[in-house]
Short mmCIF file of N, CA and C in Angstrom, two decimals:
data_model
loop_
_atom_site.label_atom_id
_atom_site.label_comp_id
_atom_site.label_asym_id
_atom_site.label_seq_id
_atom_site.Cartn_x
_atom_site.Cartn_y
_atom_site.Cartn_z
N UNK A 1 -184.19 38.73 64.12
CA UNK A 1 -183.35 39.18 63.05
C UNK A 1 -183.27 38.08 61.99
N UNK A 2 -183.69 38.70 60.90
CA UNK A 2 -183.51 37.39 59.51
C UNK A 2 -181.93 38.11 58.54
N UNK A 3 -181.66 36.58 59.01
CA UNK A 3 -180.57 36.68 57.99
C UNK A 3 -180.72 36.03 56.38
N UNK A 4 -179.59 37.43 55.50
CA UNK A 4 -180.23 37.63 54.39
C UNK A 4 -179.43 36.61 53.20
N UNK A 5 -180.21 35.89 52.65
CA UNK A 5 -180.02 35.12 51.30
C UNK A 5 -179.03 35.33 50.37
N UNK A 6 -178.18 35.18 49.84
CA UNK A 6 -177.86 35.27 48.81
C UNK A 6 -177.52 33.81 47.52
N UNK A 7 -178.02 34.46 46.42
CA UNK A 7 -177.99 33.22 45.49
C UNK A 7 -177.12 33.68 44.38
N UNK A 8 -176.16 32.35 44.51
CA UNK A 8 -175.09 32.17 44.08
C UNK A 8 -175.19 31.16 42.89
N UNK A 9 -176.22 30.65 42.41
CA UNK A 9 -176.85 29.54 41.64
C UNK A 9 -176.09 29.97 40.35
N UNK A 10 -176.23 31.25 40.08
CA UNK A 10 -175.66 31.76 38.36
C UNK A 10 -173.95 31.85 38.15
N UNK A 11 -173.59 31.76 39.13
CA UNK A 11 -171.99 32.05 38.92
C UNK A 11 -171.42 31.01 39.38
N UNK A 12 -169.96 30.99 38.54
CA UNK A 12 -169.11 29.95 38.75
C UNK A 12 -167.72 30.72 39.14
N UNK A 13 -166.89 29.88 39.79
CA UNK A 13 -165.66 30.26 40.11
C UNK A 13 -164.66 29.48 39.21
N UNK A 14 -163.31 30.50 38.73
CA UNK A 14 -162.58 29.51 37.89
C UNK A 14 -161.99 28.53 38.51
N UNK A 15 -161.63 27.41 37.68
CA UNK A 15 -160.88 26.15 38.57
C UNK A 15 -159.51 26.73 39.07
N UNK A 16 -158.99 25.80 39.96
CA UNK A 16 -157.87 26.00 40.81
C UNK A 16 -156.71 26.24 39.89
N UNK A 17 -156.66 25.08 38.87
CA UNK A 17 -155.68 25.07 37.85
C UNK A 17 -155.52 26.39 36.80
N UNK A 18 -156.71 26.97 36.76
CA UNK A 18 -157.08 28.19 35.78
C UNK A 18 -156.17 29.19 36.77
N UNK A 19 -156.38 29.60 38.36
CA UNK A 19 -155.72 30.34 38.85
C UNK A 19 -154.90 30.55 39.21
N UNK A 20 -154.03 29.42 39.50
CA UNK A 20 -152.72 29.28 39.91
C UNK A 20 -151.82 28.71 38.79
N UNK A 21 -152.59 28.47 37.49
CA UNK A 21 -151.71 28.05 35.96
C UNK A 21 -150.94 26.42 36.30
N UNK A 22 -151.38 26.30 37.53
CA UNK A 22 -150.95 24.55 37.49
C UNK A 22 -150.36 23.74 36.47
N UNK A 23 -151.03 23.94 35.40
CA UNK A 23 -151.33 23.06 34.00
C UNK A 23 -150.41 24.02 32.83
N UNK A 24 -149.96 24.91 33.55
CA UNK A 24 -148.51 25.46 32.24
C UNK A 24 -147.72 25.30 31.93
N UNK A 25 -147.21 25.43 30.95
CA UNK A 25 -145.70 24.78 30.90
C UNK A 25 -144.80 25.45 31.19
N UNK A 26 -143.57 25.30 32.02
CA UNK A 26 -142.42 26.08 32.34
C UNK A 26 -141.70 26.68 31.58
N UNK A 27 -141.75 27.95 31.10
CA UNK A 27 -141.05 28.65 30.28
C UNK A 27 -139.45 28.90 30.51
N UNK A 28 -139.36 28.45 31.60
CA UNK A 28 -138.06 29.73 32.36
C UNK A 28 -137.02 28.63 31.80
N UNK A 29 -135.91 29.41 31.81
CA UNK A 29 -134.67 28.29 30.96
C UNK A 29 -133.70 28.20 31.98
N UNK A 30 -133.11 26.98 31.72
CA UNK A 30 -131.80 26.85 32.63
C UNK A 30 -130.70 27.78 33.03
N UNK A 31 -130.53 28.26 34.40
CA UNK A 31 -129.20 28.85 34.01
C UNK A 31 -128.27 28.36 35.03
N UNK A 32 -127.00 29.16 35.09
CA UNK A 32 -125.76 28.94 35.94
C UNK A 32 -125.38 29.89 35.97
N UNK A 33 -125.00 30.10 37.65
CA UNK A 33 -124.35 31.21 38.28
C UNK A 33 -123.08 31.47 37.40
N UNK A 34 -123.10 32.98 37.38
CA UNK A 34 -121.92 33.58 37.18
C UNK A 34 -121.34 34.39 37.59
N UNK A 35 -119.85 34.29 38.21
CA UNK A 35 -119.44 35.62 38.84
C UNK A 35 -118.80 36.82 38.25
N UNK A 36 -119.20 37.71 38.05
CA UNK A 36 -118.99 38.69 37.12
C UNK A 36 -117.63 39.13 37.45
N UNK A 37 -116.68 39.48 36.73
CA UNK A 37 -115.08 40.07 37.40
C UNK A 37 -115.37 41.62 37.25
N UNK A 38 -114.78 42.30 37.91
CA UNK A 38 -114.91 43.86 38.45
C UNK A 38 -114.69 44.48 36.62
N UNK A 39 -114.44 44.30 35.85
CA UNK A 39 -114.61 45.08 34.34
C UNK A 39 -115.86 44.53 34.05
N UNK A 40 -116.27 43.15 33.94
CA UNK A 40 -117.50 43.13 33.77
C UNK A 40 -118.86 44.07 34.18
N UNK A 41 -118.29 44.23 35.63
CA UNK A 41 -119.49 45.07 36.76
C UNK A 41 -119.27 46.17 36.19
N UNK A 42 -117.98 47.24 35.87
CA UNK A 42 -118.25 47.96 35.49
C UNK A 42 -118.59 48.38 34.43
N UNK A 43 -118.77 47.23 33.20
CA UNK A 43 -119.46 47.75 32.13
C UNK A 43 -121.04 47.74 32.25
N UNK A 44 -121.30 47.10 33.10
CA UNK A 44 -122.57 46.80 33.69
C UNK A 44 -122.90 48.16 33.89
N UNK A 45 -122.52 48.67 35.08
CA UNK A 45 -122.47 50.25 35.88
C UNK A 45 -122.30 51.35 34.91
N UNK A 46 -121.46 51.66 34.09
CA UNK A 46 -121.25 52.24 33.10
C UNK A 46 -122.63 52.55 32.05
N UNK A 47 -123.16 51.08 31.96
CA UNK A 47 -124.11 51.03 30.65
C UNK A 47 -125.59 51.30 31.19
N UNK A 48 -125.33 51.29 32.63
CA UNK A 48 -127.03 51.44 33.31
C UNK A 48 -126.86 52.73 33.58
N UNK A 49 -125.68 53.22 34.30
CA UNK A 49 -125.76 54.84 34.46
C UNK A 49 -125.53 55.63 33.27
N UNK A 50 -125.51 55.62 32.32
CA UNK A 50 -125.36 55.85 31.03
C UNK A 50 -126.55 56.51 30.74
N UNK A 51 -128.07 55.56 30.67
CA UNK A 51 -129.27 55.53 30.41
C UNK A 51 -130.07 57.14 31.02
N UNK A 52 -129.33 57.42 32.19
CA UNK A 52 -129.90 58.49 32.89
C UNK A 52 -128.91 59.82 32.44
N UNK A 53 -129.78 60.63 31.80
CA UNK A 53 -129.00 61.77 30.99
C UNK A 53 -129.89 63.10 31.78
N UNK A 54 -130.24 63.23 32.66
CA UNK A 54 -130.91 64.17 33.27
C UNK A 54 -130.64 64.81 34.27
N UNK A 55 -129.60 64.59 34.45
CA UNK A 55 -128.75 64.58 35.90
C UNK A 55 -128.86 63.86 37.13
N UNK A 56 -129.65 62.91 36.88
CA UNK A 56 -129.78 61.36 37.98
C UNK A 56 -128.72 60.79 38.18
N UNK A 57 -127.94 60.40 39.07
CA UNK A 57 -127.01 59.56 39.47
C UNK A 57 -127.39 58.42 40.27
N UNK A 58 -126.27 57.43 39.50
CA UNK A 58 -126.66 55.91 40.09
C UNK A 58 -126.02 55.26 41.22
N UNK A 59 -126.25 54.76 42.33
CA UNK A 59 -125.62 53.67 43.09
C UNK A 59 -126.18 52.66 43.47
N UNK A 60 -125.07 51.47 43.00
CA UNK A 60 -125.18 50.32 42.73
C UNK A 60 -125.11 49.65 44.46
N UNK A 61 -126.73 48.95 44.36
CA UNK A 61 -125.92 47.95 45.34
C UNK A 61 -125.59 46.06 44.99
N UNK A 62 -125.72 45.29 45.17
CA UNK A 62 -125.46 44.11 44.90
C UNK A 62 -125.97 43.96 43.51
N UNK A 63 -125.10 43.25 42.34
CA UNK A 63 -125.79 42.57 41.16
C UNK A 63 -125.09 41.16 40.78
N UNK A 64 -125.73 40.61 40.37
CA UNK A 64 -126.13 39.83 40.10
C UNK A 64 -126.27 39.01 38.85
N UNK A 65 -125.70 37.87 38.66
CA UNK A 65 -125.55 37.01 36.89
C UNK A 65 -125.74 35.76 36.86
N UNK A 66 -126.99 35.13 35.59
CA UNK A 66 -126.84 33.89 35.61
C UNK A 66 -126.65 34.14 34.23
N UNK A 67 -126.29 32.56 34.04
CA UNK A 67 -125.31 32.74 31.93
C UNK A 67 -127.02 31.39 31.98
N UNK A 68 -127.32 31.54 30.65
CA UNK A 68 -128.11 30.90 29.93
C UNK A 68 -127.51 29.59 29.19
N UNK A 69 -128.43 29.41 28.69
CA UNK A 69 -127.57 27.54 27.63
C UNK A 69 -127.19 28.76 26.03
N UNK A 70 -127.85 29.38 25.91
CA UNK A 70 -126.91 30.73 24.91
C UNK A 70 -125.40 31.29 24.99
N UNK A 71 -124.84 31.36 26.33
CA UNK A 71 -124.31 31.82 26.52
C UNK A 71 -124.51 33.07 26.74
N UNK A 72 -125.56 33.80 27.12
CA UNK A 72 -125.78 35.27 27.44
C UNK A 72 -125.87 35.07 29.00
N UNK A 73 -126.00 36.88 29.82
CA UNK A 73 -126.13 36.60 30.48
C UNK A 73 -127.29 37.08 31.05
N UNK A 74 -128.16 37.01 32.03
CA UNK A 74 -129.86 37.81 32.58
C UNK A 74 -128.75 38.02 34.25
N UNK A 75 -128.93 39.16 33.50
CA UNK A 75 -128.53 40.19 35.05
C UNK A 75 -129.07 40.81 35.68
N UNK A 76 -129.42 40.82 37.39
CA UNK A 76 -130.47 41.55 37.86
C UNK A 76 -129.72 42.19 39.13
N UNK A 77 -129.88 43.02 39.50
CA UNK A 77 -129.17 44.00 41.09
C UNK A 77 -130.04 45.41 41.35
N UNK A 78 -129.45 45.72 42.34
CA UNK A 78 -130.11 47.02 43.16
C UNK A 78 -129.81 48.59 42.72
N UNK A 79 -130.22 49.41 42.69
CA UNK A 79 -129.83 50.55 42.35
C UNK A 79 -130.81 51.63 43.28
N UNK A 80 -129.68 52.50 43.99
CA UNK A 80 -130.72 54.01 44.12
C UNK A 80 -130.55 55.16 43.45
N UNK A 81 -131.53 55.80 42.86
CA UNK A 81 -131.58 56.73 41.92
C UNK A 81 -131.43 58.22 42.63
N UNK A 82 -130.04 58.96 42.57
CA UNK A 82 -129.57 60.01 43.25
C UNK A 82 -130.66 61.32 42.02
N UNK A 83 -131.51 61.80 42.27
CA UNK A 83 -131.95 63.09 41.48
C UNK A 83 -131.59 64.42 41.93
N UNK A 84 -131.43 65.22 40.67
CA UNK A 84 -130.70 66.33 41.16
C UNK A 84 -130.73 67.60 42.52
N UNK A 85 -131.92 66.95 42.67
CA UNK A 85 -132.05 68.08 44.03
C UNK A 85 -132.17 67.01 45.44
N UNK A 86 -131.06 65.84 45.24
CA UNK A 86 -130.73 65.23 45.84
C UNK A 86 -131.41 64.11 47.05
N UNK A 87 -132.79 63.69 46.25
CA UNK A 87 -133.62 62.99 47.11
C UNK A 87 -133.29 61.83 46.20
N UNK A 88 -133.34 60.59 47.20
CA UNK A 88 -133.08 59.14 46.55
C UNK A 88 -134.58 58.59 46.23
N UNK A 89 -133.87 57.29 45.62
CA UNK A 89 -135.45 56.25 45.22
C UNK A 89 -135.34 55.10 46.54
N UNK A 90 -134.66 55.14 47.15
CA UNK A 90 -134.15 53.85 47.72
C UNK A 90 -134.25 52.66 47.24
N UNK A 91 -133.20 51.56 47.20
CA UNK A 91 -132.93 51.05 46.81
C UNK A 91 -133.86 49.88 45.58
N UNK A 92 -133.81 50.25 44.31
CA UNK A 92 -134.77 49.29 43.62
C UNK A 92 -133.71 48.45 42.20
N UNK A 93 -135.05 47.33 42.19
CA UNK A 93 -134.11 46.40 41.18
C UNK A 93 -134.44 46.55 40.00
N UNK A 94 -133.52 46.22 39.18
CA UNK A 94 -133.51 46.35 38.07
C UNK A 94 -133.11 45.20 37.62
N UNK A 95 -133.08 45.18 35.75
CA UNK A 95 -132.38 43.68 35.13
C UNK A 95 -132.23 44.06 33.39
N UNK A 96 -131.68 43.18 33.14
CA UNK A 96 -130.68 43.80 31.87
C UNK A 96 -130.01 42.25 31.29
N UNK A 97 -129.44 42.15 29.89
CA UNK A 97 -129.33 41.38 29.71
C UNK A 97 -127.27 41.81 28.96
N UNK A 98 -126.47 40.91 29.10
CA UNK A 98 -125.32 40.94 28.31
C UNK A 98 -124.81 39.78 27.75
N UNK A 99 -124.08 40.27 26.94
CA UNK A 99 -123.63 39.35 25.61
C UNK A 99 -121.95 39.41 25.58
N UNK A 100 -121.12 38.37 24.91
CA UNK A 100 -119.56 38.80 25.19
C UNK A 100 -120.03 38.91 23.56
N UNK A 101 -120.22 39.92 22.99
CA UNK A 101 -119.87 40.49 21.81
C UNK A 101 -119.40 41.85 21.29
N UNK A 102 -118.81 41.96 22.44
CA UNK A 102 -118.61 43.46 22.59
C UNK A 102 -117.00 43.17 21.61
N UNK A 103 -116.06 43.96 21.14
CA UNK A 103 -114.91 44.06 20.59
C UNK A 103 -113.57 43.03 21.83
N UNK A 104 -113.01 42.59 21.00
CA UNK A 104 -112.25 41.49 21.86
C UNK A 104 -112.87 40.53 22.79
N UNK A 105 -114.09 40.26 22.46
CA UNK A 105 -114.58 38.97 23.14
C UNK A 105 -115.31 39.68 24.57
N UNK A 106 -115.10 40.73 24.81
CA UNK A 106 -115.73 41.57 26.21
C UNK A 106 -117.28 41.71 26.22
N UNK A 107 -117.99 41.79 27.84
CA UNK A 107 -119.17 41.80 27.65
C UNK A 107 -119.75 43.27 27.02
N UNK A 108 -121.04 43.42 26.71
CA UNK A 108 -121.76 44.51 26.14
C UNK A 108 -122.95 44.12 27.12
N UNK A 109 -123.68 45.60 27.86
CA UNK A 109 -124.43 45.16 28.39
C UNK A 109 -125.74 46.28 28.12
N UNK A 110 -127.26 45.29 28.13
CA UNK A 110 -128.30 46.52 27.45
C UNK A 110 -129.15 46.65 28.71
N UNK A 111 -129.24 47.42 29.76
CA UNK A 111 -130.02 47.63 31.02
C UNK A 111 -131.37 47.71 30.07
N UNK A 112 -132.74 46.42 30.59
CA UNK A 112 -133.83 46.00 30.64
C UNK A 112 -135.05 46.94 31.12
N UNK A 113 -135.24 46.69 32.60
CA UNK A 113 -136.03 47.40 33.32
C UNK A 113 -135.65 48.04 34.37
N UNK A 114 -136.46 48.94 34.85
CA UNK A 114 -136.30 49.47 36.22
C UNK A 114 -137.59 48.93 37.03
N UNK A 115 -137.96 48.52 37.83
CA UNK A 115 -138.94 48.18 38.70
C UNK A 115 -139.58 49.69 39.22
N UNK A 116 -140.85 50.13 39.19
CA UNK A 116 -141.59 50.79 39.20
C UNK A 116 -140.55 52.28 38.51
N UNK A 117 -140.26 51.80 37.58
CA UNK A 117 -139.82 52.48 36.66
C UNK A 117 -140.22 52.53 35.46
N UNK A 118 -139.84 52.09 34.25
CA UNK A 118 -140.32 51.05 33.06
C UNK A 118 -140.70 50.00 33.48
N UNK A 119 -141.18 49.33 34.11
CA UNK A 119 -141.73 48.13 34.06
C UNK A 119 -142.35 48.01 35.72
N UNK A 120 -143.28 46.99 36.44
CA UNK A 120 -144.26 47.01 37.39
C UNK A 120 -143.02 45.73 38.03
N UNK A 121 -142.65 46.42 39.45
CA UNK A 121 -142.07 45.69 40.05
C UNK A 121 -142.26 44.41 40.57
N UNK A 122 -143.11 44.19 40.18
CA UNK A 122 -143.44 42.37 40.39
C UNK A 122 -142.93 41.62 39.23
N UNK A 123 -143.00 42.16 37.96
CA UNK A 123 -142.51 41.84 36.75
C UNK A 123 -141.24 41.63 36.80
N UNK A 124 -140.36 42.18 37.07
CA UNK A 124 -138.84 42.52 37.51
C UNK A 124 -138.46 41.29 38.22
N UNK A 125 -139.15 41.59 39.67
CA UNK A 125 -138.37 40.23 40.23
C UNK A 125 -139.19 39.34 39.91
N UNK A 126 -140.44 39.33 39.33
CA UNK A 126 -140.58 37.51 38.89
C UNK A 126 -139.47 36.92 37.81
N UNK A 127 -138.96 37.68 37.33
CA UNK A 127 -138.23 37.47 36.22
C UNK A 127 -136.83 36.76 36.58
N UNK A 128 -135.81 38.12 37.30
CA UNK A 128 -135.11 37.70 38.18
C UNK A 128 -134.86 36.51 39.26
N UNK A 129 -136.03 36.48 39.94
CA UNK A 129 -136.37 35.31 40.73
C UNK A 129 -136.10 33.78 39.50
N UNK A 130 -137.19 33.62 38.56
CA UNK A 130 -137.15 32.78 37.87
C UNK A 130 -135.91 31.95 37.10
N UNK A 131 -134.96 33.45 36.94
CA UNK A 131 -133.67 33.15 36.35
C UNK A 131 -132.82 32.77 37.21
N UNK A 132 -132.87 32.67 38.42
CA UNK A 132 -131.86 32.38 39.70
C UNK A 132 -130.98 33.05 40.11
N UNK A 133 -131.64 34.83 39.75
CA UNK A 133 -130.56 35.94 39.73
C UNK A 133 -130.95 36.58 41.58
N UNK A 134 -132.26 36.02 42.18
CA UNK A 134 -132.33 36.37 43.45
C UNK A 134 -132.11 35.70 44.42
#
């Protein structure tokens, strides 16, 4: 039995640094935990179940806040998506960003993504992850 040749002479592989971005610069910005107080969460809850006008219902499980050197905040937590003929998504993350510019100094909050929703769930929590929201 002859074993068969292959020539590899014409191709190159990218460097290590090319694939794993070694050599990038850290984009991700500082943050600090924040604990959101129960009006906060629910403007949170409010402004994400809001988004679903189709008769989807939301439940929240754990979320999540870090405040930026802005003062904003990158918020990320769990949600299952109740649809009307009552089958769930089980539990997926999402992320969203809020601001205290809402009237009297209160937060305002703009729900971001849904993970294999609007956006590819690796995207989501790399994001999350990065911000120190996981």
């Amino acid at each position: 039995m002859r074993i068969p040749t292959i020539d590899l002479s014409g191709t190159s592989l990218p460097r290590l640094d090319e694939m794993f971005r070694y050599r990038e610069t850290d984009t991700s910005q500082p943050t600090t935990p924040y604990a959101l107080r129960p009006d906060e969460l629910a403007t949170i809850k409010t402004a994400f179940s809001g988004a679903f006008r189709d008769g989807r219902t939301v439940q929240f499980g754990p979320v999540t806040a870090r405040r930026t050197s802005s003062g904003n905040l990158i918020v990320c937590g769990l949600v299952s998506i109740r649809k009307p003929d009552g089958r769930q998504s089980g539990m997926t993350l999402f992320d969203g960003t809020g601001s205290f510019d809402a009237p009297g100094g209160g937060l305002s909050f703009v729900p971001r993504r849904l993970a294999g929703g609007n956006a590819d769930s690796v995207d989501v929590y790399g994001d999350c992850r990065e911000a120190g929201a996981l």
